[in-house]
Amino acid sequence: MTVHRTTLHRMPAPAARRPLPVAGRHLRPADPLRSRFGSDRGDVPGWVMITLMTAAIVVALWAVASDQIVAVFENAMAPFLQGL
């Protein structure tokens, strides 16, 4: 599919594709996308930053409002624990 300034045009489907040779093996048509987007590495620095920021928020909230958080939890659980 190509993008034109005002309209979208669908390109005709190419003739039957032959597998692409890569290092002694052949790729199926979906393999280039899988190799490009299916990496196991991911965005490690981003996930580390998100994890550290989340931990910092939890610690900050717990330091400021620990008594209130415990009270809210106990009030929420009281109806379920009255029979024990």
PDB file of C-alpha atoms in Angstrom:
ATOM      1  CA  MET A   1       0.000   0.000   0.000  1.00  0.00           C
ATOM      2  CA  THR A   2       1.331   3.405  -0.877  1.00  0.00           C
ATOM      3  CA  VAL A   3       0.290   6.719   0.592  1.00  0.00           C
ATOM      4  CA  HIS A   4      -0.637   9.515  -1.775  1.00  0.00           C
ATOM      5  CA  ARG A   5      -1.224  13.057  -0.652  1.00  0.00           C
ATOM      6  CA  THR A   6      -4.995  12.753  -0.726  1.00  0.00           C
ATOM      7  CA  THR A   7      -5.844   9.070  -1.144  1.00  0.00           C
ATOM      8  CA  LEU A   8      -4.566   5.604  -0.351  1.00  0.00           C
ATOM      9  CA  HIS A   9      -3.816   3.308  -3.255  1.00  0.00           C
ATOM     10  CA  ARG A  10      -3.526  -0.447  -2.885  1.00  0.00           C
ATOM     11  CA  MET A  11      -0.613  -1.869  -4.855  1.00  0.00           C
ATOM     12  CA  PRO A  12      -1.239  -5.106  -6.757  1.00  0.00           C
ATOM     13  CA  ALA A  13       0.015  -8.209  -4.972  1.00  0.00           C
ATOM     14  CA  PRO A  14       3.429  -9.318  -6.255  1.00  0.00           C
ATOM     15  CA  ALA A  15       3.749 -12.615  -8.030  1.00  0.00           C
ATOM     16  CA  ALA A  16       4.585 -15.677  -5.954  1.00  0.00           C
ATOM     17  CA  ARG A  17       7.597 -14.819  -3.829  1.00  0.00           C
ATOM     18  CA  ARG A  18      10.542 -17.112  -3.663  1.00  0.00           C
ATOM     19  CA  PRO A  19      12.160 -17.645  -0.258  1.00  0.00           C
ATOM     20  CA  LEU A  20      15.094 -15.372   0.467  1.00  0.00           C
ATOM     21  CA  PRO A  21      18.372 -17.242   1.017  1.00  0.00           C
ATOM     22  CA  VAL A  22      20.101 -16.247   4.251  1.00  0.00           C
ATOM     23  CA  ALA A  23      23.176 -18.050   5.542  1.00  0.00           C
ATOM     24  CA  GLY A  24      22.282 -21.415   4.097  1.00  0.00           C
ATOM     25  CA  ARG A  25      18.581 -21.341   4.978  1.00  0.00           C
ATOM     26  CA  HIS A  26      15.483 -19.827   3.430  1.00  0.00           C
ATOM     27  CA  LEU A  27      13.231 -17.257   5.061  1.00  0.00           C
ATOM     28  CA  ARG A  28       9.488 -17.339   4.768  1.00  0.00           C
ATOM     29  CA  PRO A  29       7.837 -13.972   3.948  1.00  0.00           C
ATOM     30  CA  ALA A  30       6.955 -13.369   7.652  1.00  0.00           C
ATOM     31  CA  ASP A  31      10.510 -14.063   8.873  1.00  0.00           C
ATOM     32  CA  PRO A  32      11.956 -10.601   8.045  1.00  0.00           C
ATOM     33  CA  LEU A  33       9.306  -8.998  10.273  1.00  0.00           C
ATOM     34  CA  ARG A  34       9.869 -11.582  12.986  1.00  0.00           C
ATOM     35  CA  SER A  35      13.613 -10.969  12.937  1.00  0.00           C
ATOM     36  CA  ARG A  36      13.114  -7.209  12.998  1.00  0.00           C
ATOM     37  CA  PHE A  37      10.421  -6.951  15.683  1.00  0.00           C
ATOM     38  CA  GLY A  38      10.728 -10.268  17.515  1.00  0.00           C
ATOM     39  CA  SER A  39      13.996  -9.594  19.268  1.00  0.00           C
ATOM     40  CA  ASP A  40      14.318 -11.002  22.796  1.00  0.00           C
ATOM     41  CA  ARG A  41      16.454  -8.094  23.958  1.00  0.00           C
ATOM     42  CA  GLY A  42      13.729  -5.477  24.179  1.00  0.00           C
ATOM     43  CA  ASP A  43      14.303  -2.058  25.653  1.00  0.00           C
ATOM     44  CA  VAL A  44      16.260  -2.939  28.798  1.00  0.00           C
ATOM     45  CA  PRO A  45      17.226   0.606  29.886  1.00  0.00           C
ATOM     46  CA  GLY A  46      13.611   1.724  29.547  1.00  0.00           C
ATOM     47  CA  TRP A  47      12.278  -1.150  31.660  1.00  0.00           C
ATOM     48  CA  VAL A  48      14.941  -0.605  34.300  1.00  0.00           C
ATOM     49  CA  MET A  49      14.003   3.065  34.531  1.00  0.00           C
ATOM     50  CA  ILE A  50      10.282   2.279  34.778  1.00  0.00           C
ATOM     51  CA  THR A  51      10.929  -0.309  37.501  1.00  0.00           C
ATOM     52  CA  LEU A  52      13.127   2.057  39.528  1.00  0.00           C
ATOM     53  CA  MET A  53      10.653   4.921  39.206  1.00  0.00           C
ATOM     54  CA  THR A  54       7.769   2.693  40.304  1.00  0.00           C
ATOM     55  CA  ALA A  55       9.734   1.494  43.326  1.00  0.00           C
ATOM     56  CA  ALA A  56      10.591   5.100  44.221  1.00  0.00           C
ATOM     57  CA  ILE A  57       6.925   6.131  44.036  1.00  0.00           C
ATOM     58  CA  VAL A  58       5.878   3.227  46.264  1.00  0.00           C
ATOM     59  CA  VAL A  59       8.576   4.034  48.837  1.00  0.00           C
ATOM     60  CA  ALA A  60       7.661   7.739  48.821  1.00  0.00           C
ATOM     61  CA  LEU A  61       3.936   7.020  49.260  1.00  0.00           C
ATOM     62  CA  TRP A  62       4.608   4.477  51.986  1.00  0.00           C
ATOM     63  CA  ALA A  63       6.862   6.925  53.872  1.00  0.00           C
ATOM     64  CA  VAL A  64       4.273   9.707  53.730  1.00  0.00           C
ATOM     65  CA  ALA A  65       1.036   7.792  54.257  1.00  0.00           C
ATOM     66  CA  SER A  66       1.836   4.434  55.842  1.00  0.00           C
ATOM     67  CA  ASP A  67      -0.646   4.845  58.715  1.00  0.00           C
ATOM     68  CA  GLN A  68      -3.454   5.830  56.342  1.00  0.00           C
ATOM     69  CA  ILE A  69      -2.687   2.971  53.935  1.00  0.00           C
ATOM     70  CA  VAL A  70      -2.793   0.432  56.780  1.00  0.00           C
ATOM     71  CA  ALA A  71      -6.061   1.940  58.086  1.00  0.00           C
ATOM     72  CA  VAL A  72      -7.688   1.802  54.635  1.00  0.00           C
ATOM     73  CA  PHE A  73      -6.649  -1.843  54.237  1.00  0.00           C
ATOM     74  CA  GLU A  74      -7.916  -2.815  57.696  1.00  0.00           C
ATOM     75  CA  ASN A  75     -11.249  -1.026  57.094  1.00  0.00           C
ATOM     76  CA  ALA A  76     -11.647  -2.776  53.750  1.00  0.00           C
ATOM     77  CA  MET A  77     -10.895  -6.217  55.206  1.00  0.00           C
ATOM     78  CA  ALA A  78     -12.942  -5.821  58.427  1.00  0.00           C
ATOM     79  CA  PRO A  79     -16.258  -7.076  56.984  1.00  0.00           C
ATOM     80  CA  PHE A  80     -14.582 -10.277  55.773  1.00  0.00           C
ATOM     81  CA  LEU A  81     -12.611 -10.932  58.962  1.00  0.00           C
ATOM     82  CA  GLN A  82     -15.376 -10.301  61.550  1.00  0.00           C
ATOM     83  CA  GLY A  83     -16.394 -13.955  61.682  1.00  0.00           C
ATOM     84  CA  LEU A  84     -12.888 -15.213  62.457  1.00  0.00           C
TER      85      LEU A  84
END
